[in-house]
Amino acid sequence: MNTGLWGERLAAGYLFLHGYRILDRNWRCGRYEIDIVARERRSGVLAFVEVKTRSRTDFGLPRDAVTSKKQLFLTRAAQGYLKAHREPDAHTRFDVVEVYTRPLRIVHLPGAF
Amino acid sequence: MLSQVNSFGLTGLNGFPVKVEAYISGGIHAYETVGLPDAAVKESKERVRSAMKNAGFDFPGDLHVTVSLAPADVRKEGSIYDLPIALALLSAQGNLKQAPLVRAVYLGELALNGDVRPVNGVLPMVISAREAGESVFFVPRDNAAEAACVDGVRIFPVENLRQLVSFLRGEGDMKPQPPTVFVPEEMTYPWDFGDIKGQATAKRAAEIAAAGGHNLLLSGTPGSGKTMLARALPSILPPMTLAECMEVTKIHSVAGYRGLVATRPFRSPHHGASAAAITGGGSNAQPGEISLAHMGVLFLDEFPEFHRDVLESLRQPLEDGVVTVSRARTSCTYPASFMLVAAMNPCPCGNRGSRTRACTCTPSQIQRYARRISGPLLDRIDLFIEMNDVPFEDLSGKAAGEPSQSIRKRVTAARQRQMERFSNDSTRTNARMTIQEIEAFCPLDGGCQALMEKAFRRMDLSARAYQRLRKVARTIADLDGSDRIQEKHLAEAIRYRRLSILGENEL
């Protein structure tokens, strides 16, 4: 199993333990993909989660890899998701989950952009 | 989810109502400002976000926000919409009742910490808004005194967002600004006629110019007191009435000066000024120096050094008392009824006509110098004064000149006579008389007629100069308390039309 997929599974588990219901994983809309779609149980907010896994930070933090271009793609995908599920007015949020492998550490950034 | 707040906008000196609407919905987070906002209005998002958070409120950053400034087809400028936008967002979030937001007008820029900062053009906006039927205003504290000049409105000075919101929720208390009381100025001017030694003719001419609102050209050797005389001129002009103050303050407010203008403006732009700086300009057609000098004095020192196009652009406003500034997007008409006082040297070296120093200029140099001022412009100047070196005896003499205060009394009396004469229309001074009014109020009897004919032929006057002479004669008669223009009045008026001070070739 590759690192990225491993990190996404780990992140999904983390979110589940922190009060989120996982609705979809690797939801695709044409060439755009969302790693995790989850709903916060407490508030009902729909979170579109991008997971970034890194073993070393020599080339910047994982969150830095979510560039403005990537953000645009995620926004497009989210629009597609809302349309497909007929929820145009849902309260939404874009999160980033960083997974560091050595030592193992998970950082959740709600409302990252 | 949906809310509306009343605000105001400005084009030139005229205001128009603006409705600030906000709609907050779910979906992908976004923030849109629509209604032709300029850069300052678009940037309000960041100020509003920070101000709301720092004042202890939520900014709907993770929701889809639409802010609309209606009417949608008129350009909105400046930072005045920060406060209404913040209130609209608070109301759309359900944190504020809608009712008070549409019953008053809200203006103000927000600082990042939630303080409310002053903005430009509050007075003209309040005036137009009152005409549109508004009576309650929330304005930045620093603009409150200016806004409270207007009758029949309640002005609330706003210090910060927090304070305003608690007041609107009925929690806090807020005191309306007391009306700004207008004290007919007992202003002290830094320059007084009493300090000017000698130069009796020039002072007399300045008095006539002040009494009738005439334009004045001072020509003289360096150090003879031209600038001093010009600077002292506002001190002998009659005090402004409240209506005049408001008119002047309106223009100054648009140009970004705060507070009530209670003294006659004195503007002395440098001779490097561009035509746009003098007549008004910029993409949003801001008022220029001639409009800022409205009701006061526009002093152009080193007159021939001004760019030609600048001087020529003065011609039309000098005649009409208003200027229309047209730009691609807007066209604004500003009042520009000012007294032109120009000062110059008689020649490039400055010593021509001096009793003590020799002029080193060649005749052609002098001619070239004088020719920088065009005939049509000179035609619009009523009084030409030559100022020469002040002799030592005058300078060292203890005898103080007549103080401004007493000259002003005579000027005010002469203006009073004019006011009564022109009681029923917009003419306010002799200098602004129309042709019909000249015919009605400046008749020349037999002796005057003969004198005028002689002067007309000898001085080769233009038709306009002829009319201007009659106006000046009228003012001299007013100062004399005479209903009729007498020969001595006309003779004095002719004496001030000495174009010879301008070089070899007379016009």
Coordinates of C-alpha atoms in Angstrom, one line a residue:
Chain A
M1 CA 0.0 0.0 0.0
N2 CA 1.4 3.4 -0.9
T3 CA 2.0 6.2 1.7
G4 CA -0.8 8.4 0.4
L5 CA -3.5 5.8 0.6
W6 CA -2.3 4.8 4.0
G7 CA -2.5 8.3 5.2
E8 CA -6.0 8.8 3.9
R9 CA -7.2 5.7 5.8
L10 CA -5.5 7.0 8.9
A11 CA -7.1 10.4 8.5
A12 CA -10.6 8.9 8.0
G13 CA -10.2 6.9 11.2
Y14 CA -9.0 10.0 13.0
L15 CA -12.0 12.0 11.8
F16 CA -14.4 9.2 12.8
L17 CA -13.0 9.2 16.3
H18 CA -13.4 13.0 16.5
G19 CA -17.1 13.1 15.8
Y20 CA -17.4 13.0 12.1
R21 CA -19.5 10.6 9.9
I22 CA -17.5 9.6 6.8
L23 CA -19.8 10.0 3.8
D24 CA -17.5 9.3 0.9
R25 CA -13.9 8.5 0.2
N26 CA -12.1 9.4 -3.0
W27 CA -15.2 10.9 -4.5
R28 CA -14.6 11.8 -8.1
C29 CA -16.1 14.4 -10.3
G30 CA -14.4 14.2 -13.7
R31 CA -10.8 15.0 -13.2
Y32 CA -11.4 16.5 -9.7
E33 CA -11.2 14.3 -6.6
I34 CA -12.0 14.8 -2.9
D35 CA -10.1 12.6 -0.5
I36 CA -12.8 12.5 2.2
V37 CA -16.3 13.9 2.5
A38 CA -17.4 13.9 6.1
R39 CA -20.2 15.4 8.2
E40 CA -19.5 16.8 11.6
R41 CA -22.1 15.1 13.8
R42 CA -22.4 18.0 16.3
S43 CA -23.0 20.9 13.8
G44 CA -24.0 19.1 10.7
V45 CA -21.4 20.9 8.7
L46 CA -20.2 19.2 5.5
A47 CA -16.4 19.0 5.4
F48 CA -14.5 18.4 2.3
V49 CA -11.2 17.0 3.5
E50 CA -7.9 17.0 1.6
V51 CA -5.3 14.6 3.2
K52 CA -1.6 15.2 2.8
T53 CA 0.9 12.7 4.1
R54 CA 4.6 13.4 4.5
S55 CA 7.5 11.5 5.9
R56 CA 9.8 14.5 6.1
T57 CA 9.3 18.3 6.0
D58 CA 12.4 19.2 4.2
F59 CA 10.3 20.4 1.2
G60 CA 7.8 22.3 3.2
L61 CA 4.8 21.5 5.4
P62 CA 2.1 19.2 4.0
R63 CA -0.4 22.1 4.1
D64 CA 1.8 24.1 1.8
A65 CA 1.1 21.5 -0.9
V66 CA -2.5 22.6 -1.0
T67 CA -1.8 25.3 -3.5
S68 CA -4.3 27.8 -4.9
K69 CA -4.6 25.6 -8.0
K70 CA -5.4 22.6 -5.8
Q71 CA -7.9 24.7 -3.9
L72 CA -9.6 25.7 -7.0
F73 CA -9.9 22.0 -8.1
L74 CA -11.3 21.1 -4.7
T75 CA -13.8 23.9 -4.9
R76 CA -14.9 22.6 -8.3
A77 CA -15.2 19.1 -7.0
A78 CA -17.2 20.3 -4.0
Q79 CA -19.6 22.1 -6.3
G80 CA -20.0 18.9 -8.2
Y81 CA -20.6 17.0 -5.0
L82 CA -23.3 19.4 -3.8
K83 CA -25.0 19.3 -7.2
A84 CA -24.9 15.5 -7.3
H85 CA -26.4 15.2 -3.8
R86 CA -28.9 18.0 -4.4
E87 CA -27.8 20.0 -1.4
P88 CA -26.9 23.4 -2.9
D89 CA -27.3 25.3 0.4
A90 CA -25.5 22.9 2.7
H91 CA -23.2 24.6 5.2
T92 CA -19.8 23.6 3.9
R93 CA -16.1 23.8 4.9
F94 CA -12.8 22.9 3.5
D95 CA -10.4 21.0 5.8
V96 CA -6.9 19.8 5.5
V97 CA -5.6 16.8 7.5
E98 CA -1.8 16.5 7.7
V99 CA -0.4 13.1 8.4
Y100 CA 3.3 13.0 9.5
T101 CA 4.7 9.5 9.4
R102 CA 7.9 9.8 11.5
P103 CA 7.0 10.3 14.3
L104 CA 3.4 9.5 13.6
R105 CA 1.3 12.7 14.1
I106 CA -2.0 13.9 12.7
V107 CA -3.0 17.6 12.5
H108 CA -6.5 18.6 11.5
L109 CA -7.0 22.1 10.1
P110 CA -10.8 22.8 10.0
G111 CA -11.7 25.6 7.5
A112 CA -8.2 25.6 6.0
F113 CA -9.3 27.9 3.1
Chain B
M1 CA -30.5 35.7 6.0
L2 CA -31.4 38.8 4.0
S3 CA -30.9 42.4 5.2
Q4 CA -30.8 46.0 4.1
V5 CA -29.1 49.1 5.5
N6 CA -29.5 52.7 4.3
S7 CA -26.4 54.6 3.2
F8 CA -25.5 57.4 0.8
G9 CA -23.2 58.1 -2.1
L10 CA -21.8 61.2 -3.7
T11 CA -21.2 62.4 -7.3
G12 CA -19.7 65.9 -7.2
L13 CA -21.7 67.8 -4.6
N14 CA -24.9 65.8 -5.1
G15 CA -25.8 62.8 -3.0
F16 CA -27.8 59.8 -3.9
P17 CA -29.3 57.2 -1.6
V18 CA -27.6 53.8 -1.6
K19 CA -29.1 50.6 -0.2
V20 CA -26.6 48.1 1.1
E21 CA -28.0 44.6 1.0
A22 CA -26.5 41.4 2.3
Y23 CA -27.5 37.8 1.6
I24 CA -25.9 35.0 3.4
S25 CA -26.5 31.4 2.3
G26 CA -24.8 28.0 2.6
G27 CA -22.9 26.3 -0.2
I28 CA -19.2 26.8 -1.0
H29 CA -17.9 29.8 0.9
A30 CA -17.5 33.0 -1.1
Y31 CA -17.8 36.7 -0.7
E32 CA -19.0 38.9 -3.6
T33 CA -19.5 42.7 -3.6
V34 CA -21.7 43.9 -6.5
G35 CA -23.0 47.3 -7.6
L36 CA -20.0 48.8 -9.4
P37 CA -17.7 49.0 -6.4
D38 CA -14.3 50.7 -6.8
A39 CA -11.1 49.2 -5.3
A40 CA -11.7 50.9 -1.9
V41 CA -15.2 49.4 -1.7
K42 CA -14.0 45.9 -2.7
E43 CA -11.3 46.0 -0.1
S44 CA -13.9 46.7 2.6
K45 CA -14.3 43.0 2.9
E46 CA -11.0 42.7 4.7
R47 CA -11.6 45.7 7.0
V48 CA -15.1 44.5 7.8
R49 CA -13.9 41.0 8.5
S50 CA -11.2 42.1 10.9
A51 CA -13.4 44.8 12.5
M52 CA -16.3 42.4 13.2
K53 CA -14.0 39.8 14.7
N54 CA -12.2 42.3 16.9
A55 CA -15.4 43.8 18.0
G56 CA -16.5 40.4 19.2
F57 CA -18.8 39.3 16.4
D58 CA -18.7 36.4 13.9
F59 CA -17.7 37.1 10.3
P60 CA -19.6 34.7 8.0
G61 CA -16.3 33.5 6.5
D62 CA -17.4 30.0 5.8
L63 CA -20.7 30.9 4.1
H64 CA -21.7 32.3 0.8
V65 CA -22.0 36.1 1.2
T66 CA -23.4 38.5 -1.4
V67 CA -23.2 42.2 -0.7
S68 CA -25.1 44.4 -3.1
L69 CA -24.9 48.2 -3.3
A70 CA -28.1 49.5 -5.0
P71 CA -28.6 51.2 -7.4
A72 CA -26.5 48.7 -9.2
D73 CA -25.6 50.9 -12.2
V74 CA -24.0 53.8 -10.3
R75 CA -20.3 53.6 -9.4
K76 CA -19.6 53.5 -5.6
E77 CA -16.5 55.0 -4.3
G78 CA -14.6 55.2 -1.1
S79 CA -14.6 53.6 2.3
I80 CA -17.9 55.0 3.6
Y81 CA -19.7 51.7 3.1
D82 CA -17.6 49.7 5.6
L83 CA -20.0 50.4 8.5
P84 CA -23.2 49.8 6.6
I85 CA -21.8 46.5 5.2
A86 CA -20.8 45.3 8.7
L87 CA -24.3 46.1 9.9
A88 CA -25.9 44.4 7.0
L89 CA -23.9 41.3 7.7
L90 CA -24.8 41.3 11.4
S91 CA -28.4 41.7 10.5
A92 CA -28.3 39.0 7.9
Q93 CA -26.8 36.7 10.6
G94 CA -29.8 37.5 12.8
N95 CA -27.7 39.4 15.3
L96 CA -29.4 42.8 14.7
K97 CA -33.0 43.8 14.1
Q98 CA -33.7 45.1 10.6
A99 CA -36.0 48.0 11.6
P100 CA -33.5 50.7 12.8
L101 CA -31.2 50.0 9.8
V102 CA -33.6 51.3 7.3
R103 CA -34.8 54.2 9.3
A104 CA -31.4 56.0 9.5
V105 CA -28.5 56.7 7.2
Y106 CA -25.1 55.0 8.1
L107 CA -21.7 56.2 6.9
G108 CA -18.2 55.3 8.0
E109 CA -14.9 53.6 7.4
L110 CA -13.8 50.8 9.8
A111 CA -10.4 50.3 11.3
L112 CA -9.2 46.7 11.8
N113 CA -10.0 47.0 15.5
G114 CA -13.6 48.0 15.0
D115 CA -13.1 51.8 15.4
V116 CA -15.0 54.0 13.0
R117 CA -12.8 56.4 11.0
P118 CA -13.8 59.7 9.4
V119 CA -14.7 59.9 5.7
N120 CA -14.9 62.6 3.0
G121 CA -18.0 64.4 1.9
V122 CA -20.2 64.0 4.9
L123 CA -21.8 67.4 4.9
P124 CA -23.0 67.4 1.2
M125 CA -24.3 63.9 1.8
V126 CA -26.3 64.9 4.9
I127 CA -27.7 67.9 3.1
S128 CA -28.8 65.8 0.1
A129 CA -30.1 63.1 2.4
R130 CA -32.2 65.6 4.3
E131 CA -33.7 66.8 1.1
A132 CA -34.5 63.2 0.3
G133 CA -36.4 63.0 3.6
E134 CA -33.9 61.3 5.9
S135 CA -33.5 62.8 9.4
V136 CA -31.4 60.4 11.5
F137 CA -27.7 59.8 10.7
F138 CA -24.9 57.7 12.2
V139 CA -21.6 59.2 11.2
P140 CA -18.0 58.8 12.3
R141 CA -17.3 60.8 15.5
D142 CA -14.8 63.0 13.7
N143 CA -17.3 64.0 11.1
A144 CA -20.1 64.7 13.6
A145 CA -19.5 68.4 14.1
E146 CA -19.5 69.0 10.3
A147 CA -22.7 67.0 9.9
A148 CA -24.4 68.8 12.8
C149 CA -24.3 72.1 10.9
V150 CA -27.4 71.0 9.0
D151 CA -30.8 72.0 10.5
G152 CA -33.5 69.5 11.3
V153 CA -31.4 66.3 11.5
R154 CA -30.2 64.1 14.4
I155 CA -26.6 63.2 14.1
F156 CA -25.2 60.3 16.2
P157 CA -21.4 60.3 16.5
V158 CA -20.2 56.7 16.2
E159 CA -16.9 55.8 17.9
N160 CA -16.7 52.1 17.2
L161 CA -18.8 49.2 15.9
R162 CA -19.3 47.6 19.3
Q163 CA -20.8 50.8 20.7
L164 CA -23.2 51.2 17.7
V165 CA -24.4 47.6 17.8
S166 CA -25.2 47.7 21.5
F167 CA -27.1 51.0 21.0
L168 CA -29.1 49.5 18.1
R169 CA -29.9 46.5 20.2
G170 CA -31.2 48.9 22.9
E171 CA -28.5 47.9 25.3
G172 CA -26.2 51.0 25.3
D173 CA -26.9 54.7 25.3
M174 CA -25.8 57.2 22.7
K175 CA -26.0 60.9 22.8
P176 CA -26.9 62.8 19.6
Q177 CA -24.4 65.5 18.6
P178 CA -25.5 68.9 19.7
P179 CA -26.1 71.2 16.7
T180 CA -22.9 73.0 15.7
V181 CA -23.5 76.6 16.7
F182 CA -22.4 79.0 14.1
V183 CA -20.5 82.0 15.6
P184 CA -20.4 84.8 13.0
E185 CA -16.7 84.8 12.9
E186 CA -14.7 87.0 15.1
M187 CA -11.7 85.4 13.6
T188 CA -8.2 86.7 14.0
Y189 CA -6.2 86.6 10.8
P190 CA -2.5 86.3 10.9
W191 CA -2.1 89.2 8.5
D192 CA -3.5 92.6 9.1
F193 CA -3.6 95.7 7.0
G194 CA -2.3 97.8 9.9
D195 CA 1.0 96.0 9.6
I196 CA 1.5 97.1 6.0
K197 CA 3.5 100.3 5.8
G198 CA 3.0 102.8 3.0
Q199 CA 1.4 101.5 -0.2
A200 CA -1.7 103.7 0.3
T201 CA -2.9 103.3 -3.3
A202 CA -2.5 99.6 -3.2
K203 CA -4.5 99.4 0.0
R204 CA -7.2 101.5 -1.4
A205 CA -7.4 99.3 -4.5
A206 CA -7.6 96.2 -2.3
E207 CA -10.4 97.8 -0.4
I208 CA -12.3 98.4 -3.6
A209 CA -11.6 94.9 -4.9
A210 CA -12.9 93.5 -1.6
A211 CA -16.0 95.6 -1.6
G212 CA -17.1 94.7 -5.1
G213 CA -15.5 91.2 -5.5
H214 CA -13.3 92.5 -8.3
N215 CA -10.2 90.8 -9.6
L216 CA -6.8 92.4 -8.8
L217 CA -3.4 92.4 -10.4
L218 CA -0.5 93.6 -8.3
S219 CA 2.7 94.4 -10.1
G220 CA 5.8 95.5 -8.2
T221 CA 9.4 95.3 -7.4
P222 CA 10.5 92.4 -5.2
G223 CA 9.8 93.0 -1.5
S224 CA 7.3 95.8 -2.0
G225 CA 4.6 93.9 -0.2
K226 CA 2.5 92.2 -2.9
T227 CA 2.3 89.0 -1.1
M228 CA 1.7 90.6 2.3
L229 CA -1.2 92.6 0.8
A230 CA -2.8 89.6 -0.8
R231 CA -2.5 87.5 2.4
A232 CA -4.1 90.3 4.4
L233 CA -7.1 90.5 2.0
P234 CA -9.3 87.9 3.7
S235 CA -9.2 90.0 6.8
I236 CA -11.1 92.9 5.2
L237 CA -13.6 90.7 3.4
P238 CA -17.0 90.7 5.1
P239 CA -17.7 87.7 7.4
M240 CA -19.5 84.8 5.7
T241 CA -23.1 84.0 6.5
L242 CA -24.1 80.6 7.6
A243 CA -25.4 79.7 4.1
E244 CA -22.1 80.8 2.6
C245 CA -20.1 78.7 5.1
M246 CA -22.2 75.7 4.3
E247 CA -21.6 76.1 0.6
V248 CA -17.9 76.4 1.1
T249 CA -17.7 73.6 3.6
K250 CA -19.5 71.3 1.2
I251 CA -16.8 71.8 -1.4
H252 CA -14.0 71.4 1.1
S253 CA -15.6 68.3 2.5
V254 CA -15.6 66.6 -0.9
A255 CA -12.0 67.5 -1.2
G256 CA -11.2 65.8 2.1
Y257 CA -10.9 68.8 4.5
R258 CA -12.9 68.3 7.7
G259 CA -14.8 70.7 9.9
L260 CA -16.8 73.8 9.2
V261 CA -15.1 76.4 7.2
A262 CA -15.9 79.7 9.0
T263 CA -13.3 82.0 7.5
R264 CA -13.0 83.1 3.9
P265 CA -10.8 80.7 2.1
F266 CA -7.4 81.9 0.9
R267 CA -5.8 79.6 -1.6
S268 CA -2.3 80.2 -3.0
P269 CA -1.3 77.3 -5.2
H270 CA 2.3 77.2 -6.4
H271 CA 2.9 78.3 -10.0
G272 CA 3.9 74.8 -10.9
A273 CA 0.3 73.6 -10.5
S274 CA -1.4 71.7 -13.3
A275 CA -4.6 72.8 -15.0
A276 CA -6.4 69.8 -13.3
A277 CA -5.2 70.9 -9.8
I278 CA -6.5 74.5 -10.5
T279 CA -9.8 73.8 -12.2
G280 CA -10.5 70.4 -10.8
G281 CA -10.0 66.9 -12.2
G282 CA -9.0 63.4 -11.5
S283 CA -11.0 60.3 -12.6
N284 CA -13.7 61.2 -10.1
A285 CA -13.7 64.9 -11.0
Q286 CA -12.5 66.4 -7.7
P287 CA -12.8 70.1 -7.1
G288 CA -9.7 72.2 -7.8
E289 CA -8.2 75.3 -6.3
I290 CA -10.6 77.7 -7.9
S291 CA -13.5 75.8 -6.2
L292 CA -11.7 75.6 -2.9
A293 CA -11.3 79.4 -3.1
H294 CA -15.1 79.8 -3.7
M295 CA -16.3 82.9 -1.7
G296 CA -12.7 83.7 -0.9
V297 CA -9.4 84.7 -2.5
L298 CA -7.4 82.8 -5.1
F299 CA -3.9 84.2 -4.9
L300 CA -1.6 83.5 -7.8
D301 CA 1.9 84.7 -6.9
E302 CA 4.4 85.0 -9.7
F303 CA 1.5 85.1 -12.1
P304 CA 3.5 85.0 -15.4
E305 CA 5.3 81.8 -14.2
F306 CA 2.1 79.8 -14.3
H307 CA 1.7 77.5 -17.2
R308 CA -0.1 79.0 -20.1
D309 CA -2.9 76.4 -20.2
V310 CA -3.5 76.9 -16.5
L311 CA -4.0 80.6 -16.9
E312 CA -6.2 80.2 -19.9
S313 CA -8.3 77.7 -18.1
L314 CA -9.2 80.4 -15.6
R315 CA -11.0 82.5 -18.2
Q316 CA -14.4 80.7 -18.3
P317 CA -14.7 80.3 -14.5
L318 CA -13.8 83.9 -13.9
E319 CA -16.7 84.9 -16.1
D320 CA -19.3 82.4 -15.0
G321 CA -18.4 81.7 -11.3
V322 CA -18.9 78.0 -11.8
V323 CA -16.8 75.3 -13.4
T324 CA -17.9 72.1 -15.0
V325 CA -15.3 69.3 -14.6
S326 CA -16.0 66.6 -17.2
R327 CA -14.2 63.2 -17.1
A328 CA -14.9 60.0 -18.8
R329 CA -17.1 58.6 -16.0
T330 CA -18.5 61.7 -14.4
S331 CA -19.2 65.4 -15.0
C332 CA -19.5 67.6 -12.0
T333 CA -20.3 71.3 -11.7
Y334 CA -18.6 73.1 -8.8
P335 CA -19.1 76.7 -7.8
A336 CA -16.0 78.8 -8.3
S337 CA -16.9 82.4 -7.4
F338 CA -13.6 83.7 -6.2
M339 CA -11.7 86.9 -6.1
L340 CA -8.6 86.6 -8.2
V341 CA -5.5 88.3 -6.8
A342 CA -2.5 88.0 -9.1
A343 CA 1.0 89.2 -8.3
M344 CA 3.9 89.7 -10.6
N345 CA 7.1 91.5 -11.1
P346 CA 7.1 94.3 -13.7
C347 CA 10.0 92.6 -15.6
P348 CA 12.2 89.6 -15.4
C349 CA 14.8 91.3 -13.2
G350 CA 12.1 92.9 -11.1
N351 CA 13.5 96.4 -10.9
R352 CA 11.6 98.2 -13.6
G353 CA 10.0 101.3 -12.3
S354 CA 12.0 101.2 -9.1
R355 CA 13.2 104.5 -7.8
T356 CA 16.4 103.2 -6.4
R357 CA 17.5 100.2 -8.5
A358 CA 18.2 100.0 -12.2
C359 CA 16.4 97.5 -14.5
T360 CA 18.8 95.4 -16.5
C361 CA 16.2 93.9 -18.8
T362 CA 16.2 94.5 -22.5
P363 CA 12.9 95.8 -24.0
S364 CA 12.3 92.5 -25.8
Q365 CA 12.8 90.6 -22.5
I366 CA 10.2 92.8 -20.9
Q367 CA 7.8 92.3 -23.7
R368 CA 8.2 88.6 -23.7
Y369 CA 7.6 88.5 -20.0
A370 CA 4.4 90.6 -20.2
R371 CA 3.1 88.6 -23.2
R372 CA 2.9 85.4 -21.0
I373 CA -0.4 86.8 -19.8
S374 CA -2.9 86.8 -22.6
G375 CA -5.1 89.7 -23.5
P376 CA -8.4 87.9 -22.8
L377 CA -7.2 87.1 -19.3
L378 CA -6.1 90.7 -18.6
D379 CA -9.5 91.8 -19.9
R380 CA -11.1 90.0 -17.0
I381 CA -9.0 91.8 -14.3
D382 CA -10.5 95.0 -13.1
L383 CA -7.8 96.6 -11.0
F384 CA -4.2 97.0 -11.9
I385 CA -1.9 98.2 -9.2
E386 CA 1.7 99.1 -9.3
M387 CA 3.6 98.7 -6.1
N388 CA 6.9 100.4 -5.7
D389 CA 9.7 100.2 -3.1
V390 CA 8.6 101.5 0.3
P391 CA 10.7 104.5 1.3
F392 CA 12.6 104.2 4.6
E393 CA 10.7 107.0 6.3
D394 CA 7.4 105.0 5.9
L395 CA 9.0 101.8 7.1
S396 CA 10.6 103.2 10.2
G397 CA 7.7 105.4 11.0
K398 CA 5.8 104.5 14.1
A399 CA 2.4 105.4 12.6
A400 CA 0.5 102.2 12.1
G401 CA -1.7 101.9 9.1
E402 CA -5.4 101.6 9.3
P403 CA -6.3 98.2 10.9
S404 CA -8.2 95.6 8.9
Q405 CA -11.1 95.9 11.3
S406 CA -12.1 99.4 10.3
I407 CA -11.5 98.8 6.6
R408 CA -13.7 95.8 6.9
K409 CA -16.5 97.9 8.3
R410 CA -16.5 100.1 5.1
V411 CA -16.3 97.0 2.9
T412 CA -19.2 95.4 4.7
A413 CA -21.3 98.5 4.4
A414 CA -20.6 98.6 0.7
R415 CA -21.5 95.0 0.3
Q416 CA -24.7 95.7 2.2
R417 CA -25.7 98.3 -0.4
Q418 CA -25.1 95.7 -3.1
M419 CA -27.1 93.0 -1.3
E420 CA -30.1 95.4 -1.1
R421 CA -29.7 96.3 -4.8
F422 CA -29.6 92.7 -6.0
S423 CA -32.0 91.5 -3.3
N424 CA -34.1 89.3 -5.6
D425 CA -31.6 87.3 -7.6
S426 CA -28.4 85.4 -7.5
T427 CA -26.0 88.3 -8.1
R428 CA -24.2 89.0 -4.9
T429 CA -21.5 91.5 -5.8
N430 CA -21.0 94.2 -8.3
A431 CA -18.3 92.1 -10.1
R432 CA -21.0 89.5 -10.9
M433 CA -23.5 91.9 -12.4
T434 CA -25.0 90.9 -15.7
I435 CA -25.2 93.3 -18.7
Q436 CA -28.8 94.1 -17.9
E437 CA -27.9 94.9 -14.3
I438 CA -25.1 97.1 -15.4
E439 CA -27.5 99.1 -17.6
A440 CA -29.9 99.4 -14.8
F441 CA -27.6 100.2 -11.9
C442 CA -24.6 101.9 -13.5
P443 CA -26.0 104.7 -15.6
L444 CA -23.4 107.3 -16.7
D445 CA -24.5 110.9 -16.7
G446 CA -23.3 113.5 -19.2
G447 CA -19.9 114.3 -17.5
C448 CA -19.2 110.6 -16.9
Q449 CA -20.2 109.8 -20.5
A450 CA -17.7 112.3 -21.9
L451 CA -14.9 111.0 -19.6
M452 CA -15.7 107.4 -20.5
E453 CA -15.6 108.2 -24.2
K454 CA -12.2 109.8 -23.8
A455 CA -10.8 106.9 -21.9
F456 CA -12.3 104.4 -24.3
R457 CA -10.6 106.0 -27.2
R458 CA -7.3 106.7 -25.6
M459 CA -6.9 103.3 -23.8
D460 CA -8.4 101.4 -26.7
L461 CA -10.7 99.5 -24.4
S462 CA -12.6 96.4 -25.3
A463 CA -16.4 96.1 -24.8
R464 CA -15.8 93.9 -21.8
A465 CA -13.3 96.3 -20.3
Y466 CA -15.9 99.0 -20.7
Q467 CA -18.4 97.1 -18.7
R468 CA -15.8 96.2 -16.1
L469 CA -14.9 99.9 -15.7
R470 CA -18.6 100.7 -15.0
K471 CA -18.7 97.9 -12.4
V472 CA -15.6 99.2 -10.6
A473 CA -17.0 102.7 -10.7
R474 CA -20.2 101.4 -9.1
T475 CA -18.2 99.8 -6.3
I476 CA -16.3 103.0 -5.6
A477 CA -19.6 104.9 -5.5
D478 CA -20.9 102.2 -3.1
L479 CA -17.9 102.7 -0.8
D480 CA -18.6 106.5 -1.0
G481 CA -22.2 105.9 0.0
S482 CA -23.4 107.4 -3.3
D483 CA -26.4 106.1 -5.2
R484 CA -25.2 107.7 -8.4
I485 CA -21.8 107.2 -10.1
Q486 CA -20.1 110.5 -10.1
E487 CA -17.2 111.7 -12.3
K488 CA -14.7 111.3 -9.5
H489 CA -15.8 107.6 -9.0
L490 CA -15.3 106.9 -12.7
A491 CA -12.0 108.8 -12.8
E492 CA -10.7 106.7 -9.9
A493 CA -11.8 103.5 -11.6
I494 CA -10.0 104.5 -14.8
R495 CA -6.9 105.2 -12.8
Y496 CA -6.8 101.5 -11.7
R497 CA -6.8 100.3 -15.3
R498 CA -3.1 101.1 -15.9
L499 CA -2.0 98.5 -18.3
S500 CA 1.3 100.3 -18.8
I501 CA 2.7 98.5 -15.8
L502 CA 2.7 95.4 -18.0
G503 CA 5.4 96.5 -20.4
E504 CA 6.0 98.5 -23.5
N505 CA 3.1 97.5 -25.6
E506 CA -0.2 98.5 -24.1
L507 CA -3.1 96.3 -24.9

